[in-house]
Short mmCIF file of N, CA and C and ligand atoms in Angstrom, two decimals:
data_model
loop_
_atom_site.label_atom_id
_atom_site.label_comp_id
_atom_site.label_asym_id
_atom_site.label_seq_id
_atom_site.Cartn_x
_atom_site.Cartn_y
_atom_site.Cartn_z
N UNK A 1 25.38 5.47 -41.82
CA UNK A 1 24.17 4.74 -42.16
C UNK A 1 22.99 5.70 -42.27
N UNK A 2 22.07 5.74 -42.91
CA UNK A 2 20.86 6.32 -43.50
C UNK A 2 19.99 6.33 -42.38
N UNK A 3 19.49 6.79 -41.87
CA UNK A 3 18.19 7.01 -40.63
C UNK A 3 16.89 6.81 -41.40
N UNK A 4 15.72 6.23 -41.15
CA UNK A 4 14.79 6.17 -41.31
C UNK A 4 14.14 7.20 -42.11
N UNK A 5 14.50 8.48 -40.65
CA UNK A 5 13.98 9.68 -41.22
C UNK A 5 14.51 10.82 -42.39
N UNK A 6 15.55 10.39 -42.20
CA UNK A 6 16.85 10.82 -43.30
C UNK A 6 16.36 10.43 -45.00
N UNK A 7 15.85 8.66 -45.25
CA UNK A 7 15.36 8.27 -46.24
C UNK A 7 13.70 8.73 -46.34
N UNK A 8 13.02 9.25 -45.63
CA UNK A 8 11.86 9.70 -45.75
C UNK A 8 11.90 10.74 -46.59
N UNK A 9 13.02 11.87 -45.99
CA UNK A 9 13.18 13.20 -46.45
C UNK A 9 13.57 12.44 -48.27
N UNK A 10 14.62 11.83 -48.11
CA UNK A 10 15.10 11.69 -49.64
C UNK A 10 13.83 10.99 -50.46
N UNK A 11 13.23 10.62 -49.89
CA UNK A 11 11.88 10.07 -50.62
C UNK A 11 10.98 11.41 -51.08
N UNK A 12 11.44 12.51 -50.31
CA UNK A 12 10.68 13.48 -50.51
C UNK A 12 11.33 14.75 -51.21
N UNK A 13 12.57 13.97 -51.81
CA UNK A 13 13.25 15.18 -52.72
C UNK A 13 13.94 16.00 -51.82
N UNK A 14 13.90 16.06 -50.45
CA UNK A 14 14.76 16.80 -49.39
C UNK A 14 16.16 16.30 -48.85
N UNK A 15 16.73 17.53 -49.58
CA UNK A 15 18.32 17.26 -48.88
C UNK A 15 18.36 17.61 -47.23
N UNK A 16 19.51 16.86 -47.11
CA UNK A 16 19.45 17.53 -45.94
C UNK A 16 21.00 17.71 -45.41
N UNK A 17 20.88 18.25 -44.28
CA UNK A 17 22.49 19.52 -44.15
C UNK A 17 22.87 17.92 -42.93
N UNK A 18 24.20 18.40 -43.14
CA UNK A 18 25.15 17.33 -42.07
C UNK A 18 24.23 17.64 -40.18
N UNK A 19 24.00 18.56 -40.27
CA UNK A 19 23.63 18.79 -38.60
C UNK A 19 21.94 17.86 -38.88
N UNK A 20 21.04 18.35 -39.56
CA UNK A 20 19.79 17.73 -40.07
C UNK A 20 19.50 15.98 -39.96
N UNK A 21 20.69 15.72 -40.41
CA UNK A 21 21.09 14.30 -40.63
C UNK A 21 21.57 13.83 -39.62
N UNK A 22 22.49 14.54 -38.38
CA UNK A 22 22.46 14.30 -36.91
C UNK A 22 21.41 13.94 -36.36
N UNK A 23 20.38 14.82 -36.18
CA UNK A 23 19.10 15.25 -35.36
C UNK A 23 18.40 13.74 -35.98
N UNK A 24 17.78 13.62 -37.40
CA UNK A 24 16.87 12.89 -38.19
C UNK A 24 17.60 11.44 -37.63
N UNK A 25 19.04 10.99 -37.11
CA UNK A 25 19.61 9.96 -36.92
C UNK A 25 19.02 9.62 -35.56
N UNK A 26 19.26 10.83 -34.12
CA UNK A 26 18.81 10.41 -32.94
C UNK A 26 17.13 10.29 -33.15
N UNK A 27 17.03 10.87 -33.27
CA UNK A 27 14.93 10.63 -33.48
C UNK A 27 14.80 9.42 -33.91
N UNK A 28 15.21 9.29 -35.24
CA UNK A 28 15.18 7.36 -35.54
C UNK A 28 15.46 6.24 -34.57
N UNK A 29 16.75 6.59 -33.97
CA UNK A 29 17.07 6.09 -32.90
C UNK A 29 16.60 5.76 -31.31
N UNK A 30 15.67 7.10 -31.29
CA UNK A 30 14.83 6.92 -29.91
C UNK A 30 14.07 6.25 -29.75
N UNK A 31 13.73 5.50 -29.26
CA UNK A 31 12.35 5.60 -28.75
C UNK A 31 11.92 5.42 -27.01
N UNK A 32 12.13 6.49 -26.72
CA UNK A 32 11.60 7.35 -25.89
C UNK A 32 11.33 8.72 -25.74
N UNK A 33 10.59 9.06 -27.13
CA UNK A 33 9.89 10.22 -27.07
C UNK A 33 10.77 11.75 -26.50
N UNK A 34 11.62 11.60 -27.14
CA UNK A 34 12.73 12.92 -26.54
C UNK A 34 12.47 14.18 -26.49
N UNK A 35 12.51 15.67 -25.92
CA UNK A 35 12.15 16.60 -26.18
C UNK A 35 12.95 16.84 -26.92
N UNK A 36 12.97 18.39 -27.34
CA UNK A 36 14.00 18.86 -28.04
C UNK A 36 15.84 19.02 -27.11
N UNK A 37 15.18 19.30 -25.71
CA UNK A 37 16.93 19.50 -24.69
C UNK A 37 17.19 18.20 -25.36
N UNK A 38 16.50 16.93 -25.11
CA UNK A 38 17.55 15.73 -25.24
C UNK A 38 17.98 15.56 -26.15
N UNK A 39 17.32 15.99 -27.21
CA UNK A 39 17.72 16.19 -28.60
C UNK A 39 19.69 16.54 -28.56
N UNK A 40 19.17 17.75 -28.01
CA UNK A 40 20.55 18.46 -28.68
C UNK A 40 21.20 18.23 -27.42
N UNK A 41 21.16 17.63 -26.08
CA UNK A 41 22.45 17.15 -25.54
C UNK A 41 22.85 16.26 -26.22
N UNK A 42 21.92 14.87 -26.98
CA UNK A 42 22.67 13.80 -27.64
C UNK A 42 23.27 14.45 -28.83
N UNK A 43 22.81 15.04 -29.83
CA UNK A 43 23.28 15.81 -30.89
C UNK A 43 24.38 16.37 -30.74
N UNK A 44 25.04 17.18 -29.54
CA UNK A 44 25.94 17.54 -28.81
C UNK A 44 27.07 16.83 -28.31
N UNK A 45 26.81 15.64 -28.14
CA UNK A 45 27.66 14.46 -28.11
C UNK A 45 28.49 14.02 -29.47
N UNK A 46 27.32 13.88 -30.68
CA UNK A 46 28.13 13.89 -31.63
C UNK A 46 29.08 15.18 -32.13
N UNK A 47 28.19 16.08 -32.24
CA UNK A 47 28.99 17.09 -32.88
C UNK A 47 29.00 18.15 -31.78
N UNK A 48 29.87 18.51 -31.10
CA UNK A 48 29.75 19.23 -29.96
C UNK A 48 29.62 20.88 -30.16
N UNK A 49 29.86 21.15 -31.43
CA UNK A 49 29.32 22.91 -31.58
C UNK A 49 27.95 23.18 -31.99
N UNK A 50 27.01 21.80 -32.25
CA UNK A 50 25.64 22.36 -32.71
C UNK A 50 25.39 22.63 -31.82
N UNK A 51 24.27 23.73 -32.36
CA UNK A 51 23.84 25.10 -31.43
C UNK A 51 21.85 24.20 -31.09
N UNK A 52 21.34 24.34 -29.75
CA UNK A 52 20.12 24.01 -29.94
C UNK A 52 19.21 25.29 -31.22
N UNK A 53 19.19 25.93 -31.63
CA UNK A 53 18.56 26.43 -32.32
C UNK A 53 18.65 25.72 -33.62
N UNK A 54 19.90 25.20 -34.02
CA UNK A 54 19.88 24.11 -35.03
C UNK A 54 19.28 23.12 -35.08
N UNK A 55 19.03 22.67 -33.90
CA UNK A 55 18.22 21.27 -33.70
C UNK A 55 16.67 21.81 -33.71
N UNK A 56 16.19 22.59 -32.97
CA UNK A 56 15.17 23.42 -33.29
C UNK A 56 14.71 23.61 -34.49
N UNK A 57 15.54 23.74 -35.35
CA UNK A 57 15.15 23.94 -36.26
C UNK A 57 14.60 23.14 -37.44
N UNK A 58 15.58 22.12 -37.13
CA UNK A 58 15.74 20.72 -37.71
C UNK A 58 14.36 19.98 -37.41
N UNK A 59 14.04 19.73 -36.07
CA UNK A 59 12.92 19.31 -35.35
C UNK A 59 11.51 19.88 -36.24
N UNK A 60 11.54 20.99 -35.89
CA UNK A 60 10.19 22.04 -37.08
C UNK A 60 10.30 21.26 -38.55
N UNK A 61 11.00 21.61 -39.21
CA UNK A 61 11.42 21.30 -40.32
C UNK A 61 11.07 19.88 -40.86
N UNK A 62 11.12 18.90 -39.75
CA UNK A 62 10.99 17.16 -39.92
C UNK A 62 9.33 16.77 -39.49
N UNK A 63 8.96 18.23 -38.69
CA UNK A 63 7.38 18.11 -38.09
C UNK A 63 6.67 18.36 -39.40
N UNK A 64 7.21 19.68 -39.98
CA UNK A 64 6.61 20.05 -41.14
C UNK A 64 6.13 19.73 -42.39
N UNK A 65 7.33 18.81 -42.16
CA UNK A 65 7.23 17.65 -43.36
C UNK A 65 6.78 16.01 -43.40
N UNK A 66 6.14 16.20 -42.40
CA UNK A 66 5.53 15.08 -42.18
C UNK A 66 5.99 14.00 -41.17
N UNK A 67 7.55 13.62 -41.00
CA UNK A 67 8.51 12.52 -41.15
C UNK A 67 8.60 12.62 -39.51
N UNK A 68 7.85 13.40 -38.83
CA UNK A 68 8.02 13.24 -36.99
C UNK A 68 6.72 13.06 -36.85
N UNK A 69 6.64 12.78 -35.44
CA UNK A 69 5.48 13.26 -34.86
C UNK A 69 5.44 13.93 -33.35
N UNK A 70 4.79 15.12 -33.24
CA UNK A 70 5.17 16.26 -32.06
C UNK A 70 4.03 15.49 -31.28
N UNK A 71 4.47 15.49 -29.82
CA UNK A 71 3.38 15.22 -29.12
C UNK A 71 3.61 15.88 -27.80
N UNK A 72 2.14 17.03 -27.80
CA UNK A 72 2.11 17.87 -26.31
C UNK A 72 1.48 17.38 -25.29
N UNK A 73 2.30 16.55 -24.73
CA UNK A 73 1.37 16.12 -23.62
C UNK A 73 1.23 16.97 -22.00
N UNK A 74 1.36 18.33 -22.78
CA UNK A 74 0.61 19.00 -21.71
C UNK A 74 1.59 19.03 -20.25
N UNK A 75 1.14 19.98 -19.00
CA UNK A 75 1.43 20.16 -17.43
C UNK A 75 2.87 20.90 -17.60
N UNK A 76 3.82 19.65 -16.72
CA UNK A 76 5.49 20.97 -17.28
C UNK A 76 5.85 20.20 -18.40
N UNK A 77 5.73 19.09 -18.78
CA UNK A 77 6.55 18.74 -19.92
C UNK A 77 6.62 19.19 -21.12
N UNK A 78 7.70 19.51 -22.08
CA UNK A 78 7.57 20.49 -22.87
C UNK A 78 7.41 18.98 -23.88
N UNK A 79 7.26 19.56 -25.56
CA UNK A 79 6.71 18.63 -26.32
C UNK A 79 7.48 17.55 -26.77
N UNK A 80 7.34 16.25 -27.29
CA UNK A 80 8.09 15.49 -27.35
C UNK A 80 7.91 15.01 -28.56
N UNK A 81 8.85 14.09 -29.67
CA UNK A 81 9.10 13.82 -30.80
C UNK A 81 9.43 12.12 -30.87
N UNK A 82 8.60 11.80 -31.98
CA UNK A 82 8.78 10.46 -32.66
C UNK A 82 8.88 10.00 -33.36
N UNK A 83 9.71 9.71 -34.18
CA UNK A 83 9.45 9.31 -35.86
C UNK A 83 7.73 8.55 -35.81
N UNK A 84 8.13 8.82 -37.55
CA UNK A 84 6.34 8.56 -37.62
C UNK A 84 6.63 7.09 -38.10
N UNK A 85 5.43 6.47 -37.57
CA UNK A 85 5.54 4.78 -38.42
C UNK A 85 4.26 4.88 -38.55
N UNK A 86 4.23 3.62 -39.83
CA UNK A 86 2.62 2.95 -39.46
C UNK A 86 1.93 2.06 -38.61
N UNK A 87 2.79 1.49 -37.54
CA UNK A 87 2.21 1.41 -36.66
C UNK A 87 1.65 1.85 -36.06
N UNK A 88 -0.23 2.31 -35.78
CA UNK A 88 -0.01 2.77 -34.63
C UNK A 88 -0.17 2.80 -32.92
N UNK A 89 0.27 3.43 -32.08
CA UNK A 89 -0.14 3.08 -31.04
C UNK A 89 -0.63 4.28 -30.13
N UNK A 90 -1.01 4.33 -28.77
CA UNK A 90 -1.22 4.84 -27.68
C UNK A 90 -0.23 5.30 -26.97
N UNK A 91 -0.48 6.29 -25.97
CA UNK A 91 1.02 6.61 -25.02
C UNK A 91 0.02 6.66 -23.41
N UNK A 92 0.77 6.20 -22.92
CA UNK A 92 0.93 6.35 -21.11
C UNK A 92 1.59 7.59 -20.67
N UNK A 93 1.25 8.57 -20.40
CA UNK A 93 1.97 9.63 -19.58
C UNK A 93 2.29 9.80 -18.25
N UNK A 94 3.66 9.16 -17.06
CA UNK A 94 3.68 9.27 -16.01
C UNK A 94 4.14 10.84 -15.72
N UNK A 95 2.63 10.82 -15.01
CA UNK A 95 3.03 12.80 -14.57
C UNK A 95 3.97 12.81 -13.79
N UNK A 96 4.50 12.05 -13.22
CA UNK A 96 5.80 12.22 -12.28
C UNK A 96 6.49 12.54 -12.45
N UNK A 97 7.01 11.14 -14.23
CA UNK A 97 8.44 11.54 -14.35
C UNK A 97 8.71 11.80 -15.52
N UNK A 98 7.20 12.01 -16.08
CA UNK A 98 7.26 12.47 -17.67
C UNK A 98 7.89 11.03 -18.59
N UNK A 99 7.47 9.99 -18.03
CA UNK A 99 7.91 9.18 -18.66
C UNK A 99 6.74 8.17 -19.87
N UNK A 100 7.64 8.29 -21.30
CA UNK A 100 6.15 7.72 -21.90
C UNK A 100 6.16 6.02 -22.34
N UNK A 101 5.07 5.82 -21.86
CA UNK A 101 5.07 4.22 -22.29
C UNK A 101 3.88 4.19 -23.45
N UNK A 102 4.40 3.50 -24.52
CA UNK A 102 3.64 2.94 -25.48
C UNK A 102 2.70 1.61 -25.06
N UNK A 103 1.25 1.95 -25.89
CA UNK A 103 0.55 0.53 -25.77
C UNK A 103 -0.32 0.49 -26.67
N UNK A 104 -0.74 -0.66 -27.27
CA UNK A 104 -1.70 -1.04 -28.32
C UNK A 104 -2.89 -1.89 -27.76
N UNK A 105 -4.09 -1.62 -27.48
CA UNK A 105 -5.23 -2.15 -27.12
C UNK A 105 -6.21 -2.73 -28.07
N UNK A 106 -6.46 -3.78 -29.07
CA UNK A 106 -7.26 -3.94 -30.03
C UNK A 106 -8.58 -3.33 -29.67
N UNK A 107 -8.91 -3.87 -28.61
CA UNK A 107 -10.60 -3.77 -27.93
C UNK A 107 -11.08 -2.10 -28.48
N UNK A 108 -9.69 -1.57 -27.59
CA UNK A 108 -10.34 0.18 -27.71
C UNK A 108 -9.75 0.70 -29.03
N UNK A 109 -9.09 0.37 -30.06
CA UNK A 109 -8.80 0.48 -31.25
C UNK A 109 -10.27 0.37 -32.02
N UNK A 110 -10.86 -1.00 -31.89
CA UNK A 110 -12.52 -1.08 -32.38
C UNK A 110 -13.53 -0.32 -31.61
N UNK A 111 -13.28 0.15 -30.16
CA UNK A 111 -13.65 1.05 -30.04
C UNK A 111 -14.05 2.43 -30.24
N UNK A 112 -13.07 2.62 -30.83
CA UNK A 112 -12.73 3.97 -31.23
C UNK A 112 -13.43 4.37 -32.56
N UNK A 113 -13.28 2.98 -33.47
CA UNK A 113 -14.09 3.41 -34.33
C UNK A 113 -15.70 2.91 -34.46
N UNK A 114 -15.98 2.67 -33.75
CA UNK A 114 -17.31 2.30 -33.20
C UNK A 114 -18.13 3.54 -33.03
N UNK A 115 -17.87 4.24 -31.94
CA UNK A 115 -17.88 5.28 -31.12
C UNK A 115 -18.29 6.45 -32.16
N UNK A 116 -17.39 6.57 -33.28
CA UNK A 116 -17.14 7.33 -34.46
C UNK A 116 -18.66 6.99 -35.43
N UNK A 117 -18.47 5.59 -35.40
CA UNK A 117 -19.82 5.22 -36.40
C UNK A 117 -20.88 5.24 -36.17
N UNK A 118 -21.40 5.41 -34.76
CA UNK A 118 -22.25 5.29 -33.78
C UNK A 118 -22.55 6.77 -34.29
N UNK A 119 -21.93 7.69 -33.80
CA UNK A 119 -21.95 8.86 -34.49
C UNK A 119 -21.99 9.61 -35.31
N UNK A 120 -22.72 8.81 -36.56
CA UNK A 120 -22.59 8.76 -38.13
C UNK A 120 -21.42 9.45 -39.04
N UNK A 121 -20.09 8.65 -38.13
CA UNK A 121 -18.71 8.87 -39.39
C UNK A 121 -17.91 7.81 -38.89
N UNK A 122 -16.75 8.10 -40.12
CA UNK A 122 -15.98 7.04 -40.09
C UNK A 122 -14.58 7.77 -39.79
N UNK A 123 -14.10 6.69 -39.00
CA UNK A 123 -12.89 7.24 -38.54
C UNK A 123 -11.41 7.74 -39.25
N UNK A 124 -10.66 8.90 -39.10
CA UNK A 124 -9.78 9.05 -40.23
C UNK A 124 -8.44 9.20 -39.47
N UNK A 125 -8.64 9.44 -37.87
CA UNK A 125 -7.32 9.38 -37.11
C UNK A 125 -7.74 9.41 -35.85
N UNK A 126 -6.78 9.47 -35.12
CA UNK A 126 -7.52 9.32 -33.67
C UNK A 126 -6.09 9.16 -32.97
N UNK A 127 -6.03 9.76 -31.40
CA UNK A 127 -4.82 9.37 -30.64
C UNK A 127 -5.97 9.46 -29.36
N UNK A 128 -4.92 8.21 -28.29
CA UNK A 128 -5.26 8.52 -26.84
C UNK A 128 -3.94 8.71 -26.35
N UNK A 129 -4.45 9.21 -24.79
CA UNK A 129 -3.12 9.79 -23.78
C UNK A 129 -3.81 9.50 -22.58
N UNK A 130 -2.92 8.70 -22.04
CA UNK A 130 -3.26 8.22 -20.88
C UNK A 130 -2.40 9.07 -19.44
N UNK A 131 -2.96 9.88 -18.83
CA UNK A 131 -1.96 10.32 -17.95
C UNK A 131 -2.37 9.88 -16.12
N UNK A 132 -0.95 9.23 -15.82
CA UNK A 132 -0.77 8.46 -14.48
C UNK A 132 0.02 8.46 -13.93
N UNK A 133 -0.28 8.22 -12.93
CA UNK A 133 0.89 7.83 -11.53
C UNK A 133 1.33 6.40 -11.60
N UNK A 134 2.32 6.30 -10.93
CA UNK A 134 3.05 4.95 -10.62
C UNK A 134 2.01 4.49 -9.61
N UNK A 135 1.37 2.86 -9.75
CA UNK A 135 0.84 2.34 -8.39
C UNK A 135 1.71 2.13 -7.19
N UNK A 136 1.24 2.24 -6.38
CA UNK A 136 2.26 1.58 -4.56
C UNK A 136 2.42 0.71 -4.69
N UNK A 137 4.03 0.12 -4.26
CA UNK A 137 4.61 -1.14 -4.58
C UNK A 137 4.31 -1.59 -3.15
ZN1 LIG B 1 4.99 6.79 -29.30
#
């Protein structure tokens, strides 16, 4: 079956190699923001001789071209990957466990571009990152 990101690339005249089409399949598939290790342990599952430098590579390659989105959220966690949609949203960063939760806030969405206009411009992108602890149960 065709991955999301797989038909992006072909939208974009880009072939892509059998390992490429691995990688572009789990990313479609995630969503939980994977680094590149998780990448290529799942990638590894399918095809058990790809090398992480393949996936590495693959990863760059899908950033480059638009069809991911890298996100450094900074401390030890190394960077993490999402297919791109038009949806968009926000992320929660638990510094604990590096775990990311998505959220959509209208309020601070009009915020945001408020803030911007207030400031004599108009808004053309914008991300937040929320970074937290778990509350005491
Ligand atoms: Zn996300």
């Amino acid at each position: 079956m065709t991955s999301h990101i797989e038909k992006l690339c072909g939208d974009k005249g880009i072939k892509l190699t059998e390992n490429r089409r691995i990688v572009a399949k789990i990313i479609s598939e995630s969503n939980d923001h994977p680094d590149v290790e998780e990448l290529y342990r799942k990638a590894a599952k399918v095809k058990p001789n790809i090398g992480i430098a393949t996936v590495y590579r693959a990863v760059k390659m899908f950033e480059e071209e638009g069809v991911i989105a890298k996100h450094d959220f900074g401390g030890k966690h190394r960077a993490r990957y999402e297919e791109l949609s038009d949806d968009h949203h926000d992320h929660l960063i638990d510094i604990n466990s590096g775990k990311v939760v998505e959220f959509f806030n209208e309020e601070i969405e009009k915020l945001k571009e408020k803030i911007a206009r207030d400031l004599g411009y108009k808004l053309v992108d914008h991300k937040l990152e929320l970074y937290a602890v778990p509350l005491k149960k």
